[in-house]
mmCIF file of C-alpha atoms and ligand atoms in Angstrom:
data_model
loop_
_atom_site.group_PDB
_atom_site.id
_atom_site.type_symbol
_atom_site.label_atom_id
_atom_site.label_comp_id
_atom_site.label_asym_id
_atom_site.label_seq_id
_atom_site.Cartn_x
_atom_site.Cartn_y
_atom_site.Cartn_z
ATOM 1 C CA MET M 2 93.314 -48.787 29.412
ATOM 2 C CA PRO M 3 91.058 -47.662 26.517
ATOM 3 C CA VAL M 4 88.118 -50.161 25.251
ATOM 4 C CA PRO M 5 87.447 -49.751 21.786
ATOM 5 C CA LEU M 6 84.216 -50.803 20.462
ATOM 6 C CA LEU M 7 85.931 -52.835 17.962
ATOM 7 C CA ASP M 8 89.611 -54.141 17.480
ATOM 8 C CA VAL M 9 89.743 -55.542 13.855
ATOM 9 C CA ASN M 10 93.482 -55.701 14.363
ATOM 10 C CA ALA M 11 93.404 -57.953 17.351
ATOM 11 C CA GLN M 12 91.337 -60.484 15.251
ATOM 12 C CA ASN M 13 93.247 -59.644 11.796
ATOM 13 C CA HIS M 14 96.788 -59.716 13.268
ATOM 14 C CA ALA M 15 96.479 -62.774 15.053
ATOM 15 C CA LEU M 16 96.245 -64.647 11.760
ATOM 16 C CA LYS M 17 98.734 -62.625 9.873
ATOM 17 C CA THR M 18 100.753 -65.948 8.701
ATOM 18 C CA GLU M 19 97.611 -67.488 7.037
ATOM 19 C CA LEU M 20 96.248 -64.435 5.387
ATOM 20 C CA ARG M 21 99.575 -63.776 4.043
ATOM 21 C CA ALA M 22 99.521 -67.176 2.810
ATOM 22 C CA ALA M 23 96.355 -66.989 1.342
ATOM 23 C CA PHE M 24 97.072 -63.397 -0.502
ATOM 24 C CA ASP M 25 100.349 -65.206 -2.014
ATOM 25 C CA LYS M 26 98.092 -68.351 -3.168
ATOM 26 C CA VAL M 27 95.915 -65.785 -5.173
ATOM 27 C CA LEU M 28 98.639 -63.836 -6.269
ATOM 28 C CA GLU M 29 100.307 -66.980 -7.735
ATOM 29 C CA SER M 30 97.221 -67.960 -9.444
ATOM 30 C CA GLY M 31 96.755 -64.544 -11.207
ATOM 31 C CA ARG M 32 92.965 -65.385 -10.865
ATOM 32 C CA PHE M 33 91.490 -61.913 -9.302
ATOM 33 C CA ILE M 34 87.854 -62.045 -10.097
ATOM 34 C CA MET M 35 85.512 -64.981 -8.900
ATOM 35 C CA GLY M 36 87.020 -68.518 -9.425
ATOM 36 C CA GLU M 37 88.011 -71.162 -7.248
ATOM 37 C CA GLU M 38 88.692 -69.466 -4.048
ATOM 38 C CA VAL M 39 85.254 -68.025 -4.212
ATOM 39 C CA GLU M 40 83.514 -71.252 -5.142
ATOM 40 C CA ALA M 41 85.206 -72.706 -2.007
ATOM 41 C CA PHE M 42 84.049 -69.987 0.273
ATOM 42 C CA GLU M 43 80.173 -70.140 -1.347
ATOM 43 C CA SER M 44 80.292 -73.892 -0.621
ATOM 44 C CA GLU M 45 81.870 -73.492 2.738
ATOM 45 C CA VAL M 46 79.469 -70.961 4.346
ATOM 46 C CA GLY M 47 76.557 -72.168 2.121
ATOM 47 C CA SER M 48 76.907 -75.524 3.975
ATOM 48 C CA TYR M 49 77.437 -74.172 7.532
ATOM 49 C CA VAL M 50 74.200 -72.366 6.922
ATOM 50 C CA GLY M 51 72.256 -75.135 5.364
ATOM 51 C CA ALA M 52 71.570 -73.303 2.212
ATOM 52 C CA LYS M 53 71.310 -75.022 -1.220
ATOM 53 C CA HIS M 54 72.799 -72.449 -3.266
ATOM 54 C CA ALA M 55 75.097 -69.632 -1.901
ATOM 55 C CA ILE M 56 76.274 -67.131 -4.030
ATOM 56 C CA GLY M 57 79.366 -64.521 -3.475
ATOM 57 C CA VAL M 58 78.785 -61.255 -4.042
ATOM 58 C CA SER M 59 80.355 -57.386 -3.479
ATOM 59 C CA SER M 60 78.676 -56.512 -0.101
ATOM 60 C CA GLY M 61 75.973 -57.348 2.144
ATOM 61 C CA THR M 62 74.145 -54.331 0.159
ATOM 62 C CA ASP M 63 74.504 -55.662 -3.217
ATOM 63 C CA ALA M 64 73.302 -58.942 -1.961
ATOM 64 C CA ILE M 65 69.970 -57.255 -0.942
ATOM 65 C CA LEU M 66 69.767 -55.547 -3.798
ATOM 66 C CA LEU M 67 70.365 -58.761 -5.942
ATOM 67 C CA ALA M 68 67.842 -60.380 -4.249
ATOM 68 C CA LEU M 69 65.126 -57.836 -5.085
ATOM 69 C CA MET M 70 66.431 -58.033 -8.697
ATOM 70 C CA ALA M 71 66.060 -61.414 -8.960
ATOM 71 C CA LEU M 72 62.491 -61.583 -7.531
ATOM 72 C CA GLY M 73 61.403 -59.037 -10.444
ATOM 73 C CA ILE M 74 60.682 -56.047 -7.804
ATOM 74 C CA GLY M 75 60.419 -52.558 -9.042
ATOM 75 C CA PRO M 76 58.380 -49.565 -9.679
ATOM 76 C CA GLY M 77 54.705 -49.859 -8.560
ATOM 77 C CA ASP M 78 55.676 -52.527 -5.991
ATOM 78 C CA GLU M 79 55.868 -51.958 -2.164
ATOM 79 C CA VAL M 80 58.522 -54.036 0.387
ATOM 80 C CA ILE M 81 57.921 -53.719 3.968
ATOM 81 C CA CYS M 82 60.978 -53.423 6.260
ATOM 82 C CA PRO M 83 61.554 -52.402 9.726
ATOM 83 C CA SER M 84 62.358 -48.616 10.159
ATOM 84 C CA PHE M 85 64.859 -49.408 12.820
ATOM 85 C CA THR M 86 67.485 -50.649 10.882
ATOM 86 C CA PHE M 87 70.718 -50.022 8.944
ATOM 87 C CA PHE M 88 70.085 -47.779 5.689
ATOM 88 C CA ALA M 89 70.861 -50.542 3.208
ATOM 89 C CA THR M 90 67.913 -52.574 4.015
ATOM 90 C CA ALA M 91 65.564 -49.677 3.035
ATOM 91 C CA GLY M 92 67.796 -48.084 0.483
ATOM 92 C CA CYS M 93 68.070 -51.281 -1.765
ATOM 93 C CA ILE M 94 64.469 -51.265 -1.858
ATOM 94 C CA ALA M 95 64.260 -47.672 -3.294
ATOM 95 C CA ARG M 96 67.036 -48.246 -5.765
ATOM 96 C CA THR M 97 64.827 -50.879 -7.578
ATOM 97 C CA GLY M 98 62.158 -48.283 -8.138
ATOM 98 C CA ALA M 99 59.875 -49.912 -5.584
ATOM 99 C CA THR M 100 58.626 -48.219 -2.426
ATOM 100 C CA PRO M 101 59.684 -48.989 1.055
ATOM 101 C CA VAL M 102 56.963 -49.126 3.779
ATOM 102 C CA PHE M 103 58.530 -49.208 7.148
ATOM 103 C CA CYS M 104 56.782 -50.768 10.228
ATOM 104 C CA ASP M 105 57.802 -50.517 14.168
ATOM 105 C CA CYS M 106 59.662 -52.926 16.076
ATOM 106 C CA HIS M 107 60.057 -54.922 19.428
ATOM 107 C CA PRO M 108 61.342 -53.135 22.386
ATOM 108 C CA ASP M 109 62.997 -56.113 23.948
ATOM 109 C CA THR M 110 64.424 -57.853 20.738
ATOM 110 C CA PHE M 111 64.620 -54.827 18.599
ATOM 111 C CA ASN M 112 63.098 -56.932 15.681
ATOM 112 C CA LEU M 113 60.491 -56.384 13.427
ATOM 113 C CA ASP M 114 56.714 -56.340 14.935
ATOM 114 C CA PHE M 115 54.457 -58.181 12.691
ATOM 115 C CA THR M 116 51.380 -56.611 13.935
ATOM 116 C CA SER M 117 52.824 -53.343 12.905
ATOM 117 C CA ALA M 118 53.760 -55.322 9.518
ATOM 118 C CA GLU M 119 49.834 -56.135 8.945
ATOM 119 C CA ALA M 120 49.150 -52.311 9.005
ATOM 120 C CA CYS M 121 51.591 -51.606 6.079
ATOM 121 C CA ILE M 122 50.190 -54.374 3.678
ATOM 122 C CA SER M 123 48.422 -53.108 0.133
ATOM 123 C CA GLU M 124 47.381 -54.670 -2.857
ATOM 124 C CA GLN M 125 50.605 -53.445 -4.134
ATOM 125 C CA THR M 126 52.926 -55.446 -1.171
ATOM 126 C CA LYS M 127 55.251 -57.897 -2.882
ATOM 127 C CA ALA M 128 57.775 -58.795 -0.504
ATOM 128 C CA ILE M 129 59.209 -58.212 3.119
ATOM 129 C CA ILE M 130 62.726 -57.906 4.272
ATOM 130 C CA PRO M 131 62.760 -58.714 7.828
ATOM 131 C CA VAL M 132 66.307 -58.112 9.746
ATOM 132 C CA HIS M 133 67.718 -60.540 11.972
ATOM 133 C CA LEU M 134 69.220 -57.210 14.107
ATOM 134 C CA PHE M 135 72.185 -57.356 16.200
ATOM 135 C CA GLY M 136 72.603 -61.296 15.723
ATOM 136 C CA GLN M 137 69.514 -62.290 16.769
ATOM 137 C CA SER M 138 66.831 -64.208 14.691
ATOM 138 C CA ILE M 139 63.504 -62.492 14.149
ATOM 139 C CA ASP M 140 60.350 -64.537 14.785
ATOM 140 C CA MET M 141 60.338 -66.745 11.903
ATOM 141 C CA LYS M 142 57.192 -68.812 12.777
ATOM 142 C CA THR M 143 55.475 -65.595 12.554
ATOM 143 C CA CYS M 144 56.996 -64.284 9.806
ATOM 144 C CA ASP M 145 56.019 -67.483 7.425
ATOM 145 C CA ALA M 146 52.737 -67.140 8.286
ATOM 146 C CA PHE M 147 52.489 -63.652 7.674
ATOM 147 C CA ALA M 148 54.283 -64.378 4.235
ATOM 148 C CA ARG M 149 51.649 -66.926 3.231
ATOM 149 C CA LYS M 150 48.978 -65.285 4.386
ATOM 150 C CA HIS M 151 49.765 -62.235 1.851
ATOM 151 C CA GLY M 152 51.592 -64.069 -0.643
ATOM 152 C CA LEU M 153 54.786 -62.502 -0.079
ATOM 153 C CA LYS M 154 58.351 -63.186 -1.001
ATOM 154 C CA VAL M 155 60.737 -62.935 1.908
ATOM 155 C CA ILE M 156 64.364 -61.647 1.987
ATOM 156 C CA GLU M 157 66.178 -62.326 5.398
ATOM 157 C CA ASP M 158 68.595 -59.377 5.905
ATOM 158 C CA THR M 159 71.343 -61.429 7.862
ATOM 159 C CA ALA M 160 74.122 -59.115 7.473
ATOM 160 C CA GLN M 161 74.360 -59.107 11.497
ATOM 161 C CA SER M 162 73.444 -62.630 12.150
ATOM 162 C CA LEU M 163 75.479 -65.123 10.154
ATOM 163 C CA GLY M 164 75.438 -68.268 12.417
ATOM 164 C CA ALA M 165 72.406 -67.318 14.727
ATOM 165 C CA SER M 166 69.629 -69.616 14.571
ATOM 166 C CA TYR M 167 65.978 -69.917 15.106
ATOM 167 C CA HIS M 168 64.898 -73.439 16.727
ATOM 168 C CA GLY M 169 68.088 -75.010 15.319
ATOM 169 C CA LYS M 170 67.624 -73.634 11.908
ATOM 170 C CA TYR M 171 70.238 -70.840 10.694
ATOM 171 C CA CYS M 172 69.263 -67.419 10.041
ATOM 172 C CA GLY M 173 69.100 -66.526 6.057
ATOM 173 C CA ALA M 174 68.172 -70.129 5.126
ATOM 174 C CA MET M 175 64.690 -69.832 6.069
ATOM 175 C CA SER M 176 63.450 -68.325 3.214
ATOM 176 C CA ASP M 177 63.242 -67.114 -0.292
ATOM 177 C CA PHE M 178 66.966 -65.282 -0.231
ATOM 178 C CA GLY M 179 69.031 -64.686 2.874
ATOM 179 C CA THR M 180 71.610 -62.198 2.417
ATOM 180 C CA TYR M 181 74.919 -61.770 4.423
ATOM 181 C CA SER M 182 77.772 -58.932 4.855
ATOM 182 C CA PHE M 183 81.134 -59.351 5.501
ATOM 183 C CA PHE M 184 81.996 -55.654 6.064
ATOM 184 C CA PRO M 185 84.772 -55.497 8.999
ATOM 185 C CA SER M 186 82.402 -54.683 11.710
ATOM 186 C CA LYS M 187 80.125 -57.841 10.984
ATOM 187 C CA ASN M 188 80.996 -61.181 13.133
ATOM 188 C CA LEU M 189 82.671 -62.648 10.038
ATOM 189 C CA GLY M 190 84.803 -59.436 8.712
ATOM 190 C CA GLY M 191 86.574 -59.021 5.873
ATOM 191 C CA LEU M 192 89.570 -57.162 4.790
ATOM 192 C CA GLY M 193 87.473 -55.057 2.659
ATOM 193 C CA ASP M 194 83.655 -55.558 1.227
ATOM 194 C CA GLY M 195 82.117 -58.663 0.670
ATOM 195 C CA GLY M 196 78.676 -60.542 0.844
ATOM 196 C CA LEU M 197 76.836 -63.610 0.182
ATOM 197 C CA LEU M 198 73.442 -64.246 -1.229
ATOM 198 C CA VAL M 199 71.781 -67.696 -0.143
ATOM 199 C CA THR M 200 68.397 -69.470 -1.481
ATOM 200 C CA GLN M 201 67.079 -72.818 -1.593
ATOM 201 C CA ASP M 202 65.338 -72.376 -4.957
ATOM 202 C CA ASP M 203 67.195 -73.747 -7.783
ATOM 203 C CA GLN M 204 65.173 -71.327 -10.297
ATOM 204 C CA LEU M 205 65.897 -67.902 -8.423
ATOM 205 C CA ALA M 206 69.840 -69.160 -7.791
ATOM 206 C CA GLU M 207 70.150 -69.508 -11.719
ATOM 207 C CA ILE M 208 68.767 -65.885 -12.196
ATOM 208 C CA ALA M 209 70.755 -64.305 -9.583
ATOM 209 C CA VAL M 210 73.929 -66.245 -10.480
ATOM 210 C CA LYS M 211 73.449 -64.580 -13.899
ATOM 211 C CA MET M 212 72.577 -61.080 -12.730
ATOM 212 C CA ARG M 213 75.580 -61.063 -10.365
ATOM 213 C CA ASN M 214 77.340 -60.757 -13.612
ATOM 214 C CA HIS M 215 75.375 -58.225 -15.973
ATOM 215 C CA GLY M 216 72.622 -61.071 -16.649
ATOM 216 C CA MET M 217 75.184 -62.489 -18.936
ATOM 217 C CA HIS M 218 74.752 -66.118 -20.462
ATOM 218 C CA PRO M 219 76.336 -67.145 -22.515
ATOM 219 C CA ARG M 220 79.111 -64.736 -22.857
ATOM 220 C CA TYR M 221 78.210 -61.109 -24.280
ATOM 221 C CA TYR M 222 74.833 -62.368 -24.316
ATOM 222 C CA HIS M 223 72.327 -60.410 -22.047
ATOM 223 C CA GLU M 224 68.761 -61.962 -21.610
ATOM 224 C CA MET M 225 67.985 -59.690 -18.562
ATOM 225 C CA VAL M 226 69.766 -56.529 -17.018
ATOM 226 C CA GLY M 227 72.142 -57.428 -13.939
ATOM 227 C CA GLY M 228 75.181 -55.669 -12.394
ATOM 228 C CA ASN M 229 78.653 -56.053 -11.402
ATOM 229 C CA PHE M 230 77.997 -57.957 -7.844
ATOM 230 C CA ARG M 231 81.111 -60.148 -8.082
ATOM 231 C CA LEU M 232 83.066 -61.110 -4.946
ATOM 232 C CA ASP M 233 86.970 -60.990 -5.507
ATOM 233 C CA ALA M 234 89.183 -63.972 -5.243
ATOM 234 C CA LEU M 235 91.432 -62.419 -3.008
ATOM 235 C CA GLN M 236 88.552 -61.466 -0.415
ATOM 236 C CA ALA M 237 87.130 -64.835 -0.553
ATOM 237 C CA ALA M 238 90.516 -66.342 0.237
ATOM 238 C CA LEU M 239 91.053 -64.111 3.115
ATOM 239 C CA LEU M 240 87.473 -64.893 4.268
ATOM 240 C CA ARG M 241 88.073 -68.411 4.107
ATOM 241 C CA VAL M 242 90.997 -68.003 6.784
ATOM 242 C CA LYS M 243 88.970 -66.169 9.129
ATOM 243 C CA PHE M 244 86.098 -68.630 8.690
ATOM 244 C CA GLN M 245 87.824 -71.507 10.031
ATOM 245 C CA GLN M 246 88.056 -69.347 13.131
ATOM 246 C CA TYR M 247 84.394 -68.390 13.073
ATOM 247 C CA PRO M 248 82.744 -70.755 15.893
ATOM 248 C CA GLU M 249 85.487 -69.584 18.408
ATOM 249 C CA TYR M 250 84.636 -65.926 17.455
ATOM 250 C CA THR M 251 81.063 -67.063 18.177
ATOM 251 C CA ARG M 252 81.565 -68.464 21.394
ATOM 252 C CA LEU M 253 83.825 -65.735 22.547
ATOM 253 C CA ARG M 254 81.332 -62.993 21.770
ATOM 254 C CA GLN M 255 78.534 -65.298 23.536
ATOM 255 C CA HIS M 256 80.739 -65.157 26.658
ATOM 256 C CA ASN M 257 81.294 -61.761 26.945
ATOM 257 C CA ALA M 258 77.570 -61.114 26.500
ATOM 258 C CA ALA M 259 76.916 -63.444 29.504
ATOM 259 C CA TYR M 260 79.373 -61.674 31.541
ATOM 260 C CA TYR M 261 77.752 -58.230 30.884
ATOM 261 C CA HIS M 262 74.542 -60.005 31.784
ATOM 262 C CA GLU M 263 75.921 -60.907 35.172
ATOM 263 C CA GLY M 264 77.834 -57.921 35.718
ATOM 264 C CA LEU M 265 74.777 -55.379 34.878
ATOM 265 C CA ALA M 266 71.999 -57.328 35.719
ATOM 266 C CA ASP M 267 71.214 -55.164 38.734
ATOM 267 C CA VAL M 268 71.753 -51.515 37.383
ATOM 268 C CA ASN M 269 68.624 -49.268 37.886
ATOM 269 C CA GLY M 270 67.684 -47.651 34.663
ATOM 270 C CA LEU M 271 69.374 -50.000 32.274
ATOM 271 C CA VAL M 272 67.535 -52.587 30.042
ATOM 272 C CA LEU M 273 69.567 -55.461 29.100
ATOM 273 C CA PRO M 274 69.396 -57.031 25.634
ATOM 274 C CA VAL M 275 66.728 -60.159 25.760
ATOM 275 C CA THR M 276 67.232 -63.331 23.616
ATOM 276 C CA ASP M 277 63.819 -64.727 22.681
ATOM 277 C CA GLU M 278 62.994 -68.456 23.296
ATOM 278 C CA GLY M 279 64.648 -70.931 20.611
ATOM 279 C CA ASN M 280 67.206 -68.461 19.545
ATOM 280 C CA GLU M 281 70.860 -68.737 19.505
ATOM 281 C CA HIS M 282 72.371 -64.985 19.762
ATOM 282 C CA ILE M 283 75.669 -64.409 17.929
ATOM 283 C CA TRP M 284 75.945 -60.888 19.575
ATOM 284 C CA ASN M 285 77.108 -58.784 16.594
ATOM 285 C CA GLN M 286 76.017 -56.139 18.990
ATOM 286 C CA PHE M 287 75.558 -55.870 22.617
ATOM 287 C CA THR M 288 72.911 -52.905 22.886
ATOM 288 C CA ILE M 289 71.497 -51.877 26.304
ATOM 289 C CA ARG M 290 68.477 -49.458 26.658
ATOM 290 C CA VAL M 291 69.215 -46.423 29.041
ATOM 291 C CA LEU M 292 65.934 -45.073 30.482
ATOM 292 C CA ASP M 293 64.771 -41.683 32.053
ATOM 293 C CA GLY M 294 66.689 -39.547 29.356
ATOM 294 C CA LYS M 295 69.994 -40.618 30.473
ATOM 295 C CA ARG M 296 71.598 -42.262 27.230
ATOM 296 C CA ASP M 297 73.210 -39.401 26.241
ATOM 297 C CA ALA M 298 74.940 -38.387 29.271
ATOM 298 C CA LEU M 299 75.945 -42.106 29.618
ATOM 299 C CA ARG M 300 77.486 -42.244 26.487
ATOM 300 C CA GLN M 301 79.635 -39.126 26.755
ATOM 301 C CA GLY M 302 80.857 -40.573 30.387
ATOM 302 C CA LEU M 303 81.871 -43.561 28.651
ATOM 303 C CA LEU M 304 83.793 -41.758 25.857
ATOM 304 C CA ASP M 305 85.225 -39.802 28.267
ATOM 305 C CA LEU M 306 86.776 -42.694 30.017
ATOM 306 C CA GLY M 307 87.869 -44.012 26.810
ATOM 307 C CA ILE M 308 85.384 -46.764 26.316
ATOM 308 C CA GLY M 309 83.927 -47.050 22.962
ATOM 309 C CA CYS M 310 80.156 -47.008 22.435
ATOM 310 C CA GLU M 311 77.514 -46.203 19.890
ATOM 311 C CA ILE M 312 74.379 -45.518 18.959
ATOM 312 C CA TYR M 313 72.629 -48.250 16.622
ATOM 313 C CA TYR M 314 70.613 -46.411 15.154
ATOM 314 C CA PRO M 315 70.195 -42.828 16.194
ATOM 315 C CA VAL M 316 67.917 -41.682 13.148
ATOM 316 C CA PRO M 317 65.110 -44.334 12.074
ATOM 317 C CA MET M 318 64.173 -44.870 8.270
ATOM 318 C CA HIS M 319 61.183 -43.201 8.617
ATOM 319 C CA GLN M 320 62.769 -40.039 9.531
ATOM 320 C CA GLN M 321 65.605 -40.206 7.073
ATOM 321 C CA GLN M 322 65.391 -37.032 4.661
ATOM 322 C CA CYS M 323 65.591 -39.157 1.880
ATOM 323 C CA PHE M 324 62.225 -40.911 2.618
ATOM 324 C CA ALA M 325 60.634 -37.600 3.608
ATOM 325 C CA HIS M 326 58.345 -37.911 0.811
ATOM 326 C CA LEU M 327 56.787 -41.119 2.363
ATOM 327 C CA ALA M 328 56.016 -39.711 5.682
ATOM 328 C CA ASP M 329 52.356 -38.821 4.447
ATOM 329 C CA GLN M 330 51.590 -42.433 3.530
ATOM 330 C CA ALA M 331 52.823 -43.994 6.683
ATOM 331 C CA ARG M 332 50.519 -46.790 7.648
ATOM 332 C CA SER M 333 52.648 -47.770 11.000
ATOM 333 C CA ALA M 334 53.062 -45.767 13.903
ATOM 334 C CA PHE M 335 57.153 -45.864 15.226
ATOM 335 C CA LYS M 336 56.289 -45.442 18.794
ATOM 336 C CA VAL M 337 58.737 -48.192 19.950
ATOM 337 C CA THR M 338 61.290 -47.256 17.341
ATOM 338 C CA GLU M 339 61.470 -43.478 18.069
ATOM 339 C CA GLN M 340 61.877 -44.907 21.677
ATOM 340 C CA LEU M 341 64.677 -47.004 20.912
ATOM 341 C CA ALA M 342 66.463 -44.540 18.651
ATOM 342 C CA ALA M 343 66.456 -42.463 21.972
ATOM 343 C CA GLU M 344 67.467 -45.274 24.421
ATOM 344 C CA VAL M 345 70.050 -47.826 22.761
ATOM 345 C CA LEU M 346 73.486 -47.933 23.269
ATOM 346 C CA SER M 347 75.998 -50.407 21.815
ATOM 347 C CA ILE M 348 79.019 -51.364 23.990
ATOM 348 C CA PRO M 349 82.013 -53.412 23.028
ATOM 349 C CA VAL M 350 81.388 -57.167 22.717
ATOM 350 C CA TYR M 351 84.073 -58.050 20.182
ATOM 351 C CA PRO M 352 85.652 -61.447 20.526
ATOM 352 C CA GLU M 353 88.967 -60.441 21.982
ATOM 353 C CA LEU M 354 88.157 -58.304 24.557
ATOM 354 C CA THR M 355 90.112 -59.148 27.900
ATOM 355 C CA GLN M 356 88.690 -59.710 31.227
ATOM 356 C CA SER M 357 90.057 -56.777 32.426
ATOM 357 C CA GLN M 358 88.458 -54.706 29.583
ATOM 358 C CA LYS M 359 85.221 -56.497 30.030
ATOM 359 C CA ASP M 360 85.374 -55.483 34.011
ATOM 360 C CA GLU M 361 86.187 -51.938 33.106
ATOM 361 C CA VAL M 362 83.031 -51.361 30.724
ATOM 362 C CA ILE M 363 80.780 -52.978 33.593
ATOM 363 C CA GLU M 364 82.506 -50.793 36.223
ATOM 364 C CA ALA M 365 82.313 -47.730 34.159
ATOM 365 C CA ILE M 366 78.356 -48.266 33.320
ATOM 366 C CA ARG M 367 77.745 -49.104 37.292
ATOM 367 C CA SER M 368 79.414 -45.942 38.505
ATOM 368 C CA LEU M 369 78.225 -43.645 35.844
ATOM 369 C CA MET M 370 74.731 -45.012 36.389
ATOM 370 C CA SER M 371 74.498 -44.750 40.292
HETATM 371 C C1 PLP H 4 76.004 -54.004 7.248
HETATM 372 C C2 PLP H 4 74.564 -54.123 7.088
HETATM 373 C C3 PLP H 4 73.985 -54.249 5.775
HETATM 374 C C4 PLP H 4 74.982 -53.729 4.299
HETATM 375 O O1 PLP H 4 76.418 -54.639 4.516
HETATM 376 P P1 PLP H 4 77.465 -54.168 3.627
HETATM 377 O O2 PLP H 4 78.414 -55.343 3.440
HETATM 378 O O3 PLP H 4 78.305 -53.057 4.510
HETATM 379 O O4 PLP H 4 76.874 -53.287 2.324
HETATM 380 C C5 PLP H 4 72.654 -54.416 5.592
HETATM 381 N N1 PLP H 4 72.111 -54.508 6.496
HETATM 382 C C6 PLP H 4 72.192 -54.535 7.521
HETATM 383 C C7 PLP H 4 71.343 -54.640 8.953
HETATM 384 C C8 PLP H 4 73.559 -54.273 7.909
HETATM 385 O O5 PLP H 4 74.059 -54.266 9.222
#
């Protein structure tokens, strides 16, 4: 039986009745932009992560862009982010006119390395965007100390880690801004694009709310330049249905990850993902490292057997063509990032995986690595 990397239908089709009812409700209301459904969604997810303000937006990317804009980041400023991340983190920095400065990461958790970030500091550094990668919090205590020492703003890119926690505190709600994504492959996957921005700061929230809608306040008066970063009522209504199941989705992902840890623990040449002490991991990805140059062979072997797998991420930010002009100015080495790009492989961990599918993945990896 083939095992896809992700099966969105398995999750969404189980909720057909509820999703259709949510659609009907919005259809009948005639209110398609913002409104009640968006406000209810903001309040539900905001209180779940313990954020004072939650602002529904058009995507995880726009949440990052809006956070940077609300902080007034722009030309002449530098913002530090990991090289080992999805493009949006770095792309948003560049779109404000600021310069992204890339740092290295840890081989065990894949998360940003603050020793490397230290080397990236300059007079121009205004902010840092740590990424809670693959479903696990960064070392927030070190992040706080780092930001305080250098007077930086912090935007937590929490696209992959809604509900992950660090010593009991939820990712995204521990700094100036937290950004979330509801792209279909995230743990709370919408039926389209969507995102959320959270903050504890009243003033930043007020600016971000205005900027979400062209900086308009009151109507047709613009004291600042924003954009159209609004969330659709329809998307919010559908996400509210799925959010009711969220604790169960997380529990099942954690169960699957634990099963892999058991089934793959003794395989030579594999390094299994590590969860730092004090972290609750929510497993957006279950990412293994395949040593001795065997990653591509394992990947092809799994694909030949009909088992979905993917390399997140094959090309680090410091090697992207659009950032080639920044290469000479690099202040950090990227030894770990480059090693990971050559070793990582993410395997199916979505909540609806069956027992026999998980066994099939484990057996395939065991036999291909023997
Ligand atoms: C998915 C993702 C984003 C972007 O979210 P979209 O909703 O697709 O715009 C940003 N950062 C990270 C780390 C992501 O994984």
